[in-house]
Structure formats: structure tokens, C-alpha cells
Short mmCIF file of C-alpha atoms in Angstrom, two decimals:
data_model
loop_
_atom_site.label_atom_id
_atom_site.label_comp_id
_atom_site.label_asym_id
_atom_site.label_seq_id
_atom_site.Cartn_x
_atom_site.Cartn_y
_atom_site.Cartn_z
CA MET A 1 40.39 116.35 -4.09
CA ALA A 2 37.14 115.74 -2.23
CA GLY A 3 37.55 114.36 1.35
CA GLU A 4 41.19 115.44 1.95
CA PRO A 5 41.95 118.10 4.60
CA PRO A 6 42.91 121.43 3.28
CA LEU A 7 46.52 121.98 2.24
CA GLU A 8 47.17 124.40 5.01
CA GLN A 9 46.10 121.85 7.65
CA ARG A 10 48.45 119.19 6.23
CA ARG A 11 51.39 121.56 6.37
CA ASP A 12 50.65 122.38 10.03
CA ALA A 13 50.53 118.68 10.85
CA ARG A 14 53.91 118.06 9.16
CA ARG A 15 55.51 120.96 11.03
CA ARG A 16 54.21 119.64 14.35
CA LEU A 17 55.54 116.18 13.52
CA MET A 18 58.98 117.52 12.58
CA ALA A 19 59.11 119.59 15.78
CA ALA A 20 58.24 116.52 17.85
CA VAL A 21 60.94 114.49 16.08
CA LEU A 22 63.55 117.21 16.67
CA VAL A 23 62.59 117.44 20.33
CA ALA A 24 62.91 113.65 20.67
CA ILE A 25 66.28 113.68 18.93
CA ALA A 26 67.55 116.49 21.21
CA VAL A 27 66.41 114.65 24.34
CA LEU A 28 68.05 111.42 23.16
CA ALA A 29 71.30 113.27 22.36
CA ALA A 30 71.30 114.88 25.80
CA VAL A 31 70.84 111.50 27.49
CA VAL A 32 73.66 109.91 25.46
CA LEU A 33 75.99 112.82 26.18
CA ALA A 34 75.26 112.59 29.91
CA LEU A 35 76.06 108.86 29.89
CA ILE A 36 79.35 109.45 28.05
CA LEU A 37 80.44 112.17 30.46
CA ALA A 38 79.56 110.02 33.47
CA GLY A 39 81.77 107.14 32.26
CA ALA A 40 84.73 109.24 31.05
CA PRO A 41 88.10 109.09 33.17
CA ARG A 42 88.84 111.97 35.53
CA GLY A 43 92.44 112.53 34.36
CA PRO A 44 94.24 112.27 31.07
CA ALA A 45 94.59 108.78 29.67
CA PRO A 46 98.14 107.35 29.66
CA GLN A 47 99.85 107.97 26.40
CA THR A 48 100.82 104.41 25.71
CA ALA A 49 100.29 102.55 22.53
CA PRO A 50 98.14 99.41 22.72
CA PRO A 51 100.16 96.21 22.61
CA ALA A 52 100.41 94.62 19.25
CA GLU A 53 98.42 91.47 18.83
CA LYS A 54 100.24 88.20 18.45
CA GLY A 55 101.14 87.55 14.92
CA ALA A 56 100.71 91.14 13.81
CA SER A 57 103.41 92.53 11.60
CA PRO A 58 105.19 95.76 12.41
CA SER A 59 103.19 97.43 9.65
CA SER A 60 99.98 96.69 11.56
CA SER A 61 101.07 98.88 14.47
CA ALA A 62 99.71 102.40 14.82
CA SER A 63 101.43 104.81 12.52
CA PRO A 64 103.35 107.79 13.96
CA SER A 65 100.59 110.07 12.84
CA SER A 66 98.13 108.25 15.11
CA ILE A 67 100.21 108.73 18.28
CA PRO A 68 99.80 112.05 20.10
CA SER A 69 102.91 114.19 19.84
CA THR A 70 103.28 114.82 23.58
CA PRO A 71 106.84 115.36 24.90
CA VAL A 72 108.38 112.47 26.80
CA THR A 73 109.87 113.31 30.18
CA GLU A 74 112.90 111.20 31.19
CA VAL A 75 112.81 109.69 34.67
CA PRO A 76 116.17 109.82 36.45
CA ALA A 77 117.72 106.47 37.18
CA SER A 78 117.27 105.28 40.74
CA SER A 79 120.33 104.49 42.80
CA GLY A 80 118.58 101.45 44.29
CA PRO A 81 117.74 98.09 42.68
CA PRO A 82 114.87 97.95 40.17
CA PRO A 83 111.46 97.02 41.59
CA SER A 84 110.58 93.36 41.41
CA PRO A 85 107.78 92.36 39.04
CA SER A 86 104.33 91.92 40.53
CA SER A 87 103.96 88.50 38.96
CA GLU A 88 106.18 85.83 37.60
CA THR A 89 105.91 84.11 34.25
CA PRO A 90 105.78 80.33 34.75
CA GLY A 91 108.73 78.55 33.30
CA GLU A 92 111.01 81.60 33.22
CA ALA A 93 113.83 82.42 35.61
CA THR A 94 113.33 85.60 37.55
CA ASN A 95 115.72 87.76 39.48
CA PRO A 96 114.87 87.76 43.22
CA GLY A 97 113.83 91.10 44.60
CA PRO A 98 115.93 92.88 47.19
CA VAL A 99 116.00 91.12 50.56
CA ALA A 100 115.45 93.24 53.62
CA PRO A 101 118.59 93.18 55.78
CA GLY A 102 118.24 91.20 59.00
CA PRO A 103 119.72 92.11 62.35
CA THR A 104 123.45 92.74 62.25
CA PRO A 105 125.20 89.68 63.68
CA PRO A 106 127.39 90.36 66.66
CA PRO A 107 131.10 90.57 65.91
CA GLU A 108 132.98 87.37 66.26
CA THR A 109 134.00 86.91 69.85
CA LEU A 110 137.75 86.61 69.98
CA PRO A 111 139.57 85.42 73.07
CA ALA A 112 140.78 88.30 75.17
CA PRO A 113 144.51 88.89 74.83
CA GLN A 114 146.27 87.25 77.69
CA PRO A 115 148.78 89.35 79.63
CA PRO A 116 152.30 88.05 79.65
CA PRO A 117 153.10 85.84 82.61
CA PRO A 118 154.27 87.86 85.60
CA VAL A 119 157.95 88.17 86.13
CA ALA A 120 159.09 85.83 88.88
CA PRO A 121 159.28 87.84 92.13
CA PHE A 122 162.60 86.20 92.92
CA PRO A 123 165.10 84.02 91.04
CA ALA A 124 163.81 80.47 90.56
CA GLY A 125 167.00 79.10 92.06
CA LEU A 126 165.97 80.50 95.46
CA ALA A 127 162.72 78.54 95.59
CA GLY A 128 162.55 75.95 98.35
CA GLN A 129 165.29 77.64 100.38
CA ASP A 130 165.48 79.66 103.55
CA VAL A 131 168.45 81.69 102.33
CA GLU A 132 171.41 81.99 104.72
CA LEU A 133 173.96 83.73 102.46
CA VAL A 134 173.76 86.21 99.59
CA PRO A 135 175.17 84.17 96.70
CA GLY A 136 177.78 85.89 94.55
CA ALA A 137 177.94 88.94 96.81
CA GLY A 138 181.73 88.85 97.14
CA PRO A 139 183.24 90.51 100.22
CA SER A 140 179.96 92.09 101.35
CA VAL A 141 177.74 91.83 104.40
CA ALA A 142 173.96 92.28 104.63
CA LEU A 143 172.95 93.87 107.94
CA THR A 144 169.34 92.94 108.81
CA PHE A 145 167.12 94.10 111.68
CA ASP A 146 163.90 92.48 112.90
CA ALA A 147 161.12 94.62 114.34
CA GLY A 148 158.33 92.89 116.25
CA ALA A 149 158.38 94.30 119.77
CA ASN A 150 159.23 97.93 120.54
CA SER A 151 161.31 100.46 118.63
CA ALA A 152 163.70 101.51 121.41
CA GLY A 153 166.88 100.97 119.40
CA LEU A 154 165.63 102.33 116.03
CA PRO A 155 166.77 105.98 116.34
CA SER A 156 170.32 104.94 117.24
CA ILE A 157 170.46 102.29 114.51
CA LEU A 158 169.25 104.71 111.82
CA GLN A 159 171.68 107.37 112.98
CA THR A 160 174.64 104.93 112.87
CA LEU A 161 173.72 103.64 109.39
CA ALA A 162 173.29 107.15 108.02
CA GLY A 163 176.61 108.31 109.49
CA ALA A 164 178.44 105.31 108.01
CA GLY A 165 176.70 105.49 104.66
CA VAL A 166 175.38 101.94 105.04
CA ARG A 167 171.97 100.65 104.05
CA GLY A 168 170.34 97.70 105.76
CA THR A 169 167.22 95.55 105.48
CA PHE A 170 164.42 95.75 108.08
CA PHE A 171 161.97 92.87 108.56
CA LEU A 172 158.80 94.31 110.05
CA THR A 173 155.74 92.59 111.46
CA GLY A 174 152.47 94.04 110.26
CA ALA A 175 151.48 94.83 113.84
CA TRP A 176 154.71 96.78 114.40
CA ALA A 177 154.30 98.72 111.14
CA ALA A 178 150.72 99.65 112.02
CA ALA A 179 151.80 100.83 115.49
CA ASN A 180 154.91 102.67 114.26
CA PRO A 181 154.13 104.43 110.98
CA ALA A 182 156.70 107.13 111.76
CA GLY A 183 159.32 104.43 112.25
CA VAL A 184 158.44 102.89 108.86
CA ALA A 185 158.67 106.32 107.26
CA ALA A 186 162.10 106.91 108.82
CA ILE A 187 163.36 103.54 107.56
CA VAL A 188 162.17 104.24 104.04
CA ALA A 189 163.54 107.80 104.12
CA GLY A 190 166.96 106.40 105.03
CA GLY A 191 166.99 104.35 101.81
CA HIS A 192 166.73 101.01 103.58
CA ARG A 193 164.98 97.88 102.34
CA VAL A 194 161.89 96.46 104.05
CA GLY A 195 160.77 92.82 104.33
CA ASN A 196 157.76 90.90 105.66
CA HIS A 197 158.03 89.29 109.12
CA SER A 198 154.37 88.08 109.39
CA GLN A 199 151.50 89.95 110.99
CA THR A 200 151.72 88.78 114.63
CA HIS A 201 154.96 86.72 114.81
CA PRO A 202 153.58 83.18 115.32
CA ASP A 203 155.46 79.90 114.77
CA PHE A 204 154.55 79.02 111.17
CA THR A 205 155.27 75.30 111.55
CA GLY A 206 152.12 74.95 113.66
CA LEU A 207 149.87 76.83 111.23
CA PRO A 208 147.82 75.48 108.31
CA ASP A 209 148.60 76.94 104.89
CA SER A 210 145.45 79.07 104.95
CA VAL A 211 146.53 80.82 108.16
CA ILE A 212 150.04 81.25 106.81
CA GLY A 213 148.48 83.02 103.84
CA ASP A 214 146.50 85.30 106.14
CA GLN A 215 149.59 86.14 108.18
CA VAL A 216 151.70 87.03 105.15
CA ARG A 217 149.03 88.95 103.23
CA THR A 218 147.79 90.89 106.24
CA ALA A 219 151.35 91.91 107.11
CA GLU A 220 151.92 92.98 103.52
CA GLN A 221 148.84 95.19 103.66
CA SER A 222 149.81 96.66 107.03
CA ILE A 223 153.33 97.48 105.90
CA ALA A 224 152.07 98.92 102.62
CA GLY A 225 149.61 101.01 104.59
CA ALA A 226 152.53 102.48 106.52
CA GLY A 227 154.29 103.40 103.29
CA ALA A 228 156.66 100.52 102.46
CA ASP A 229 156.66 97.52 100.13
CA PRO A 230 158.02 94.31 101.70
CA ARG A 231 157.81 92.08 98.62
CA PRO A 232 159.36 89.61 97.99
CA LEU A 233 161.50 89.31 101.14
CA PHE A 234 160.21 87.28 104.08
CA ARG A 235 161.65 86.11 107.40
CA PHE A 236 160.07 83.37 109.48
CA PRO A 237 159.26 84.34 113.09
CA PHE A 238 161.72 82.61 115.46
CA GLY A 239 163.35 81.20 112.31
CA ALA A 240 160.93 78.24 112.58
CA ARG A 241 160.31 76.65 109.19
CA ASP A 242 160.14 73.39 107.26
CA ALA A 243 159.70 72.36 103.64
CA ARG A 244 155.93 72.86 103.78
CA THR A 245 156.06 76.37 105.21
CA ILE A 246 158.83 77.41 102.82
CA ALA A 247 156.71 76.22 99.88
CA ALA A 248 153.67 78.07 101.27
CA VAL A 249 155.63 81.30 101.46
CA ASN A 250 157.06 80.79 97.98
CA ASN A 251 153.54 80.33 96.65
CA LEU A 252 152.66 83.73 98.10
CA GLY A 253 155.45 85.34 96.07
CA TYR A 254 158.08 85.56 98.81
CA VAL A 255 161.56 84.17 99.27
CA PRO A 256 162.41 83.37 102.91
CA VAL A 257 165.66 84.87 104.17
CA ARG A 258 167.29 83.46 107.29
CA TRP A 259 170.75 84.57 108.49
CA SER A 260 174.35 83.47 108.67
CA VAL A 261 174.81 84.64 112.26
CA ASP A 262 172.56 85.77 115.10
CA THR A 263 174.33 88.33 117.30
CA LEU A 264 172.12 87.32 120.29
CA GLY A 265 171.84 90.98 121.24
CA TRP A 266 168.15 90.34 121.93
CA LYS A 267 169.15 88.37 125.05
CA GLY A 268 170.27 91.59 126.72
CA THR A 269 172.57 92.05 129.63
CA SER A 270 170.26 89.91 131.73
CA GLY A 271 171.13 87.05 129.39
CA GLY A 272 174.86 87.52 129.84
CA ILE A 273 175.43 89.35 126.54
CA THR A 274 177.40 92.57 126.02
CA ALA A 275 177.89 94.90 123.06
CA GLN A 276 181.42 93.52 122.67
CA LEU A 277 180.11 89.97 122.39
CA VAL A 278 177.56 91.10 119.81
CA ALA A 279 180.28 92.57 117.56
CA ASP A 280 182.57 89.59 118.13
CA ARG A 281 179.91 87.12 117.02
CA ALA A 282 179.30 89.06 113.80
CA LEU A 283 183.03 89.26 113.03
CA SER A 284 183.72 85.62 113.85
CA ALA A 285 181.23 84.53 111.15
CA LEU A 286 182.50 87.01 108.55
CA GLN A 287 182.32 85.59 105.00
CA PRO A 288 181.26 86.77 101.53
CA GLY A 289 177.50 87.28 101.48
CA GLU A 290 177.10 87.03 105.28
CA ILE A 291 173.64 87.90 106.59
CA VAL A 292 173.71 89.31 110.13
CA LEU A 293 170.58 89.13 112.32
CA MET A 294 169.97 91.96 114.83
CA HIS A 295 166.89 93.43 116.49
CA ILE A 296 165.43 96.92 116.86
CA GLY A 297 163.69 96.48 120.19
CA SER A 298 165.05 96.44 123.71
CA ASN A 299 165.23 93.42 125.98
CA PRO A 300 161.90 93.27 127.85
CA ASP A 301 163.59 92.48 131.17
CA ASP A 302 166.55 94.86 131.32
CA GLY A 303 165.70 97.39 128.58
CA SER A 304 169.12 97.05 126.92
CA THR A 305 169.60 97.66 123.20
CA LEU A 306 172.82 95.76 122.61
CA ASP A 307 172.56 95.48 118.81
CA ALA A 308 172.15 99.25 118.48
CA ASP A 309 175.06 99.78 120.88
CA ALA A 310 177.39 97.36 119.05
CA LEU A 311 176.58 98.54 115.51
CA PRO A 312 179.14 101.39 115.12
CA ARG A 313 182.08 99.23 116.18
CA MET A 314 180.79 96.28 114.09
CA ILE A 315 180.69 98.32 110.86
CA GLU A 316 184.13 99.74 111.51
CA ARG A 317 185.73 96.32 112.09
CA MET A 318 184.08 94.80 109.01
CA ARG A 319 185.39 97.59 106.83
CA GLN A 320 188.83 97.12 108.30
CA ALA A 321 188.54 93.48 107.19
CA GLY A 322 187.87 94.62 103.63
CA TYR A 323 184.11 94.14 103.54
CA GLY A 324 181.39 96.40 102.25
CA PHE A 325 177.63 96.32 102.79
CA VAL A 326 174.58 95.44 100.68
CA THR A 327 170.85 95.16 101.17
CA LEU A 328 169.00 91.92 100.47
CA ASP A 329 167.96 93.28 97.10
CA SER A 330 171.24 91.73 95.99
CA LEU A 331 169.44 88.38 96.24
CA LEU A 332 167.03 89.44 93.53
CA ALA A 333 169.66 90.36 90.98
CA GLY A 334 169.77 86.72 89.90
#
């Protein structure tokens, strides 16, 4: 046909057009593929089925053939409570999540157990008394010796008591015990009883209760420091006492012990006393539970020790009269 390009030229034009189309399609495909790869997830997608829409019948769910056949791994049950949901559905009751434990409350404070009341240091019936006889002792005598000055007669007294197999009671001042620790040790070694005779031998009736307490406690400490326990026996210095001082001593845990007879050996020969008179005085007052007062020290004027000198004959005569001997611990037997 006149005016048309030659057949060969038309074919070349179609080939060039097809090549351009193919190149454009390849470029477009490359761009699309790059976009898909850029938006794809890094890891494998979770193998969970999409939730069924409301109102969909079970038959509208994905068929088994559409679900990947990947094995399901069981997760071991946790020993703790299940995790709480991240949100709550309004109008529905929810289980509260686990509450973190607070500080442990301190244990309930219970009152401390109270120790039992202390045993009375002496029978209640002796309270308020300055005892002059050992009640219920029968035909027995308590030989007692006061020590507040020197110890001149102590060796002889201890020797006589040991030879006769007799035990006595020694009332010591704290000052004497501190100055004569060997004498205290000898008294204790002989099996004799010890009592409290104050620290410095003052007249208690002229002292306030606070000073009485100091005198008794200090003497107790001094005697204990020398190796003896004077509790609960006490003897008033000079025998001076009244209801107030007796109560004060009782409140300190002591029972005051006086005497049934004072031998007056402390007066010495310068006071007109002899060893015979000492023994006679003790025998003339003889009675069940008699408490005899004697002294360890010598007379300061003549140096005589009449109580120590009279003691052997006194013990012999009392035994001949049918009497035995006790310490003042017999008071505490009730």
C-alpha cells in the first residue's frame, strides 16, 4: 500500500515497543517486591486462628486444611497464680491479681512470765518481833556470840565448841567481818551460823529508815565479801529497838533476834563479873529455846574474856540438866 512504511520497519517498531513494555513491567515488579519485603515481619507470624466474627456459625471458621500443621508445644503449668488480665471487661466480676506481701507484722507482744513470789525469808509469824526464845525448840539452848570489837576470845570459843560438838550463831558487824576475814572463815569452817549485826554498831532507834537500810545492806555485803551469808538473822546493836526499827529490818528481809539472857561477860573483871557468874547467869535462865548472849571480844579496860572462859563449864552444866544445843536456823524451820 502506497504511503505505509515498509513491513520490516513496522516489525522493528513493534519489537522495540514490546521490549519497552517488558522493561517497564520488570521495573514495576521489582518496586512492588521491594515494598512487600520492607513491610514483612522479621519473625514467623503466630500460628493462631483469627477470631470468628460475631454471628458466624462454626462452619464459617477456617477448615483444618487451612491451618498450618505445626506441632503444638505444651507449656508446663506454673506453680504460682495465673497472671492478671491487662484489662477488665466492664460489668463483669474479675479475680483480683496477687497482692504483694507487706512487711511482716511483729509477733504479738505477750506479757513476760512473772517469776513466782520469793519464799518468805523467815516465817510470817516472826514478823514484828525481836525474838527472845526459839519457839518449839524443846530442851535446847542457842548459844550466840556478838562480834563488834576485837576477836580476842574467838580462838578459845571455837576450840571449846569444836571439842564439845556444839554449833553456835555469830552476829558479826560488817566492819568486824571486813577486818577479820580469817575469823569469818574459821567460824564458817566450824559449821556455825552467821547473822547481821549492822555495819558500824549504831543505835538504830535514832536512825531514819534510809540509814537503817544502809547499815543492814552494807553489813550484808561486807560479811558476804568475807565468805559468809548472814541472811535472814539480825541483831540490833545494844539491843535498842522499837516497832518502827523492827518493821524496817523486816522489810529488808531480816528477822531480829534478841536473847533470853545476857551473861554480862562483856563487863569484865573490872565490872565485878567472873567466869563463874557468867555460867551461873546462863544456867539460872535455863528454859526450852533459851537464847544466850555472849561476846567474842575482850573487855577494853581489863582485857578479860569472861564468856570464852566460862563456856566449857556452861556447856557441861547445861548438858547435865538435860539440854542440847541448836543454832538459830531452828527459828526458820517454821
